[in-house]
Amino acid sequence: AQSVTQLGSHVSVSEGALVLLRCNYSSSVPPYLFWYVQYPNQGLQLLLKYTTGATLVKGINGFEAEFKKSETSFHLTKPSAHMSDAAEYFCAVSGGTNAGKSTFGDGTTLTVKP
Amino acid sequence: DTAVSQTPKYLVTQMGNDKSIKCEQNLGHDTMYWYKQDSKKFLKIMFSYNNKELIINETVPNRFSPKSPDKAHLNLHINSLELGDSAVYFCASSQIRQTRDYGYTFGSGTRLTVV
């Protein structure tokens, strides 16, 4: 079985500050890891993904995440928050026989203060 | 030129009614999904079809029945709607190649309210 834990259901940062959203996963097989963003009243949009290869992955809107196998983590960062980054963020894991069956974390609400 | 489109976007109905939600994708993906997002924004997979074949069928009341007439379409029919069915239902698609997962493309969701 696979699982995801997102530490912190709410994160608040000031505009221009570093954004750090934490995700830890559990998987008995090499994982595929994803971050999705959901703006109010919209569907989820894929921000970035780790499949294999380079452990630092870059996504859209200036976000990036680093896969750390030893820490079973896949934290999402952005150097400088923008007001438009305020949204719900979901980390997800799949892999092995569960390729294509993503298990999602409970989400983190990011608030950006002016 | 929407990649994954769902209809309707909003659905308000009375308890006991039967309703359907439709989903279509124009990405050429071979796998489609239904996810349920509850009021706390938790996402739970319900069903998945690969080339019209049901491959994931989670613990969902049998009042929910998916149908995939072709690999570009996945519909969800719900019988005898209950208050607890109120949620946002998302359709998604993906392309799985040799067990490599590239992630989902989601539709914009259908907000179902049962009164």
GROMACS .gro file of C-alpha atoms in nm:
model
  229
    1ALA     CA    1   0.000   0.000   0.000
    2GLN     CA    2   0.110   0.355  -0.063
    3SER     CA    3   0.037   0.664   0.141
    4VAL     CA    4   0.116   1.033   0.156
    5THR     CA    5   0.138   1.265   0.454
    6GLN     CA    6   0.131   1.638   0.401
    7LEU     CA    7   0.262   1.814   0.708
    8GLY     CA    8   0.061   2.126   0.781
    9SER     CA    9  -0.290   2.158   0.652
   10HIS     CA   10  -0.248   2.537   0.638
   11VAL     CA   11   0.062   2.734   0.548
   12SER     CA   12   0.073   3.112   0.545
   13VAL     CA   13   0.358   3.315   0.395
   14SER     CA   14   0.414   3.677   0.305
   15GLU     CA   15   0.439   3.781  -0.056
   16GLY     CA   16   0.799   3.744  -0.166
   17ALA     CA   17   0.884   3.490   0.104
   18LEU     CA   18   0.994   3.132   0.053
   19VAL     CA   19   0.719   2.875   0.006
   20LEU     CA   20   0.782   2.530   0.156
   21LEU     CA   21   0.510   2.266   0.148
   22ARG     CA   22   0.604   1.932   0.302
   23CYS     CA   23   0.520   1.588   0.171
   24ASN     CA   24   0.635   1.250   0.301
   25TYR     CA   25   0.540   0.928   0.130
   26SER     CA   26   0.534   0.558   0.199
   27SER     CA   27   0.586   0.310  -0.082
   28SER     CA   28   0.725  -0.043  -0.105
   29VAL     CA   29   0.820   0.012  -0.470
   30PRO     CA   30   1.003   0.296  -0.644
   31PRO     CA   31   0.751   0.576  -0.633
   32TYR     CA   32   0.618   0.818  -0.884
   33LEU     CA   33   0.551   1.145  -0.704
   34PHE     CA   34   0.336   1.439  -0.803
   35TRP     CA   35   0.231   1.781  -0.686
   36TYR     CA   36  -0.100   1.924  -0.799
   37VAL     CA   37  -0.250   2.268  -0.742
   38GLN     CA   38  -0.620   2.342  -0.710
   39TYR     CA   39  -0.750   2.696  -0.738
   40PRO     CA   40  -1.096   2.772  -0.595
   41ASN     CA   41  -1.379   2.608  -0.786
   42GLN     CA   42  -1.141   2.450  -1.035
   43GLY     CA   43  -0.996   2.110  -1.107
   44LEU     CA   44  -0.649   1.999  -1.010
   45GLN     CA   45  -0.355   2.093  -1.230
   46LEU     CA   46  -0.029   1.902  -1.241
   47LEU     CA   47   0.254   2.123  -1.110
   48LEU     CA   48   0.541   1.879  -1.143
   49LYS     CA   49   0.628   1.511  -1.127
   50TYR     CA   50   0.912   1.280  -1.036
   51THR     CA   51   0.934   0.951  -1.222
   52THR     CA   52   1.301   0.853  -1.248
   53GLY     CA   53   1.631   1.030  -1.303
   54ALA     CA   54   1.708   1.375  -1.170
   55THR     CA   55   1.587   1.412  -0.814
   56LEU     CA   56   1.532   1.787  -0.838
   57VAL     CA   57   1.236   1.851  -1.062
   58LYS     CA   58   1.112   2.183  -1.186
   59GLY     CA   59   0.752   2.259  -1.257
   60ILE     CA   60   0.527   2.536  -1.369
   61ASN     CA   61   0.493   2.875  -1.203
   62GLY     CA   62   0.845   2.865  -1.056
   63PHE     CA   63   0.785   2.566  -0.828
   64GLU     CA   64   1.031   2.285  -0.777
   65ALA     CA   65   1.055   1.973  -0.562
   66GLU     CA   66   1.332   1.742  -0.457
   67PHE     CA   67   1.295   1.366  -0.423
   68LYS     CA   68   1.489   1.244  -0.120
   69LYS     CA   69   1.469   0.868  -0.097
   70SER     CA   70   1.651   0.847   0.236
   71GLU     CA   71   1.398   1.082   0.392
   72THR     CA   72   1.099   0.953   0.190
   73SER     CA   73   1.018   1.314   0.116
   74PHE     CA   74   0.914   1.522  -0.181
   75HIS     CA   75   0.882   1.877  -0.051
   76LEU     CA   76   0.758   2.156  -0.277
   77THR     CA   77   0.935   2.493  -0.278
   78LYS     CA   78   0.920   2.828  -0.448
   79PRO     CA   79   1.177   3.099  -0.371
   80SER     CA   80   0.937   3.392  -0.375
   81ALA     CA   81   0.563   3.366  -0.315
   82HIS     CA   82   0.318   3.557  -0.529
   83MET     CA   83  -0.039   3.641  -0.440
   84SER     CA   84  -0.155   3.420  -0.727
   85ASP     CA   85   0.004   3.115  -0.557
   86ALA     CA   86  -0.274   3.108  -0.297
   87ALA     CA   87  -0.446   2.773  -0.354
   88GLU     CA   88  -0.478   2.416  -0.231
   89TYR     CA   89  -0.179   2.191  -0.298
   90PHE     CA   90  -0.189   1.814  -0.312
   91CYS     CA   91   0.097   1.566  -0.306
   92ALA     CA   92   0.033   1.225  -0.461
   93VAL     CA   93   0.216   0.892  -0.500
   94SER     CA   94   0.181   0.598  -0.736
   95GLY     CA   95   0.408   0.325  -0.868
   96GLY     CA   96   0.459  -0.044  -0.928
   97THR     CA   97   0.132  -0.226  -0.973
   98ASN     CA   98  -0.032   0.097  -0.861
   99ALA     CA   99   0.106   0.292  -1.156
  100GLY     CA  100  -0.182   0.510  -1.262
  101LYS     CA  101  -0.361   0.475  -0.929
  102SER     CA  102  -0.252   0.783  -0.738
  103THR     CA  103  -0.302   0.815  -0.365
  104PHE     CA  104  -0.340   1.176  -0.259
  105GLY     CA  105  -0.243   1.354   0.057
  106ASP     CA  106  -0.500   1.555   0.249
  107GLY     CA  107  -0.387   1.880   0.092
  108THR     CA  108  -0.225   2.200   0.217
  109THR     CA  109  -0.394   2.537   0.189
  110LEU     CA  110  -0.142   2.806   0.102
  111THR     CA  111  -0.230   3.161   0.200
  112VAL     CA  112  -0.018   3.450   0.074
  113LYS     CA  113  -0.031   3.773   0.273
  114PRO     CA  114   0.040   4.106   0.106
  115ASP     CA  115  -1.006   2.328  -2.668
  116THR     CA  116  -1.064   2.160  -2.332
  117ALA     CA  117  -0.856   1.848  -2.266
  118VAL     CA  118  -1.089   1.682  -2.012
  119SER     CA  119  -1.442   1.813  -2.007
  120GLN     CA  120  -1.719   1.723  -1.766
  121THR     CA  121  -2.087   1.802  -1.778
  122PRO     CA  122  -2.272   1.934  -1.596
  123LYS     CA  123  -2.058   2.164  -1.384
  124TYR     CA  124  -2.328   2.196  -1.119
  125LEU     CA  125  -2.599   1.948  -1.034
  126VAL     CA  126  -2.865   2.005  -0.769
  127THR     CA  127  -3.113   1.726  -0.720
  128GLN     CA  128  -3.346   1.571  -0.467
  129MET     CA  129  -3.281   1.260  -0.263
  130GLY     CA  130  -3.384   0.944  -0.438
  131ASN     CA  131  -3.329   1.076  -0.790
  132ASP     CA  132  -3.099   0.918  -1.050
  133LYS     CA  133  -2.841   1.135  -1.224
  134SER     CA  134  -2.550   1.102  -1.466
  135ILE     CA  135  -2.225   1.290  -1.511
  136LYS     CA  136  -2.043   1.277  -1.843
  137CYS     CA  137  -1.673   1.304  -1.914
  138GLU     CA  138  -1.478   1.326  -2.237
  139GLN     CA  139  -1.106   1.361  -2.303
  140ASN     CA  140  -0.938   1.459  -2.629
  141LEU     CA  141  -0.580   1.382  -2.521
  142GLY     CA  142  -0.567   1.031  -2.663
  143HIS     CA  143  -0.506   0.889  -2.314
  144ASP     CA  144  -0.588   0.526  -2.254
  145THR     CA  145  -0.693   0.549  -1.889
  146MET     CA  146  -0.974   0.748  -1.727
  147TYR     CA  147  -1.079   0.790  -1.365
  148TRP     CA  148  -1.348   0.914  -1.134
  149TYR     CA  149  -1.244   1.078  -0.809
  150LYS     CA  150  -1.464   1.212  -0.532
  151GLN     CA  151  -1.364   1.521  -0.335
  152ASP     CA  152  -1.554   1.572  -0.013
  153SER     CA  153  -1.624   1.893   0.177
  154LYS     CA  154  -1.284   1.870   0.349
  155LYS     CA  155  -1.119   1.846   0.008
  156PHE     CA  156  -1.008   1.486   0.057
  157LEU     CA  157  -0.968   1.308  -0.276
  158LYS     CA  158  -1.063   0.944  -0.312
  159ILE     CA  159  -1.046   0.729  -0.621
  160MET     CA  160  -1.369   0.560  -0.719
  161PHE     CA  161  -1.315   0.391  -1.055
  162SER     CA  162  -1.068   0.362  -1.337
  163TYR     CA  163  -1.104   0.235  -1.692
  164ASN     CA  164  -0.825   0.139  -1.930
  165ASN     CA  165  -0.934   0.110  -2.293
  166LYS     CA  166  -1.296   0.057  -2.187
  167GLU     CA  167  -1.203  -0.209  -1.931
  168LEU     CA  168  -1.273  -0.152  -1.561
  169ILE     CA  169  -0.942  -0.184  -1.376
  170ILE     CA  170  -1.005  -0.007  -1.047
  171ASN     CA  171  -1.326  -0.041  -0.852
  172GLU     CA  172  -1.283   0.090  -0.502
  173THR     CA  173  -1.526   0.039  -0.218
  174VAL     CA  174  -1.810   0.245  -0.356
  175PRO     CA  175  -2.184   0.183  -0.307
  176ASN     CA  176  -2.325  -0.012  -0.599
  177ARG     CA  177  -2.560   0.280  -0.659
  178PHE     CA  178  -2.262   0.424  -0.849
  179SER     CA  179  -2.207   0.270  -1.190
  180PRO     CA  180  -1.942   0.384  -1.436
  181LYS     CA  181  -1.968   0.325  -1.809
  182SER     CA  182  -1.704   0.371  -2.076
  183PRO     CA  183  -1.844   0.349  -2.428
  184ASP     CA  184  -1.498   0.416  -2.573
  185LYS     CA  185  -1.158   0.515  -2.440
  186ALA     CA  186  -1.235   0.887  -2.477
  187HIS     CA  187  -1.550   0.879  -2.265
  188LEU     CA  188  -1.626   0.780  -1.908
  189ASN     CA  189  -1.966   0.844  -1.756
  190LEU     CA  190  -2.086   0.807  -1.400
  191HIS     CA  191  -2.444   0.714  -1.320
  192ILE     CA  192  -2.575   0.742  -0.967
  193ASN     CA  193  -2.900   0.579  -0.856
  194SER     CA  194  -3.113   0.669  -0.556
  195LEU     CA  195  -2.909   0.971  -0.458
  196GLU     CA  196  -2.845   1.029  -0.087
  197LEU     CA  197  -2.746   1.339   0.107
  198GLY     CA  198  -2.400   1.190   0.165
  199ASP     CA  199  -2.336   1.180  -0.208
  200SER     CA  200  -2.301   1.557  -0.211
  201ALA     CA  201  -1.944   1.627  -0.320
  202VAL     CA  202  -1.736   1.737  -0.614
  203TYR     CA  203  -1.673   1.460  -0.864
  204PHE     CA  204  -1.366   1.484  -1.082
  205CYS     CA  205  -1.292   1.301  -1.400
  206ALA     CA  206  -0.927   1.256  -1.494
  207SER     CA  207  -0.723   1.087  -1.763
  208SER     CA  208  -0.367   0.965  -1.792
  209GLN     CA  209  -0.135   0.774  -2.018
  210ILE     CA  210   0.043   0.481  -1.857
  211ARG     CA  211   0.329   0.342  -2.062
  212GLN     CA  212   0.499   0.025  -1.942
  213THR     CA  213   0.390   0.105  -1.585
  214ARG     CA  214   0.540   0.455  -1.611
  215ASP     CA  215   0.294   0.708  -1.472
  216TYR     CA  216   0.297   1.062  -1.609
  217GLY     CA  217   0.025   1.201  -1.386
  218TYR     CA  218  -0.333   1.302  -1.437
  219THR     CA  219  -0.513   1.565  -1.637
  220PHE     CA  220  -0.826   1.660  -1.444
  221GLY     CA  221  -1.157   1.796  -1.557
  222SER     CA  222  -1.300   2.102  -1.385
  223GLY     CA  223  -1.533   1.897  -1.167
  224THR     CA  224  -1.906   1.848  -1.114
  225ARG     CA  225  -2.043   1.988  -0.790
  226LEU     CA  226  -2.328   1.759  -0.688
  227THR     CA  227  -2.567   1.882  -0.421
  228VAL     CA  228  -2.838   1.648  -0.296
  229VAL     CA  229  -3.122   1.817  -0.111
   0.00000   0.00000   0.00000
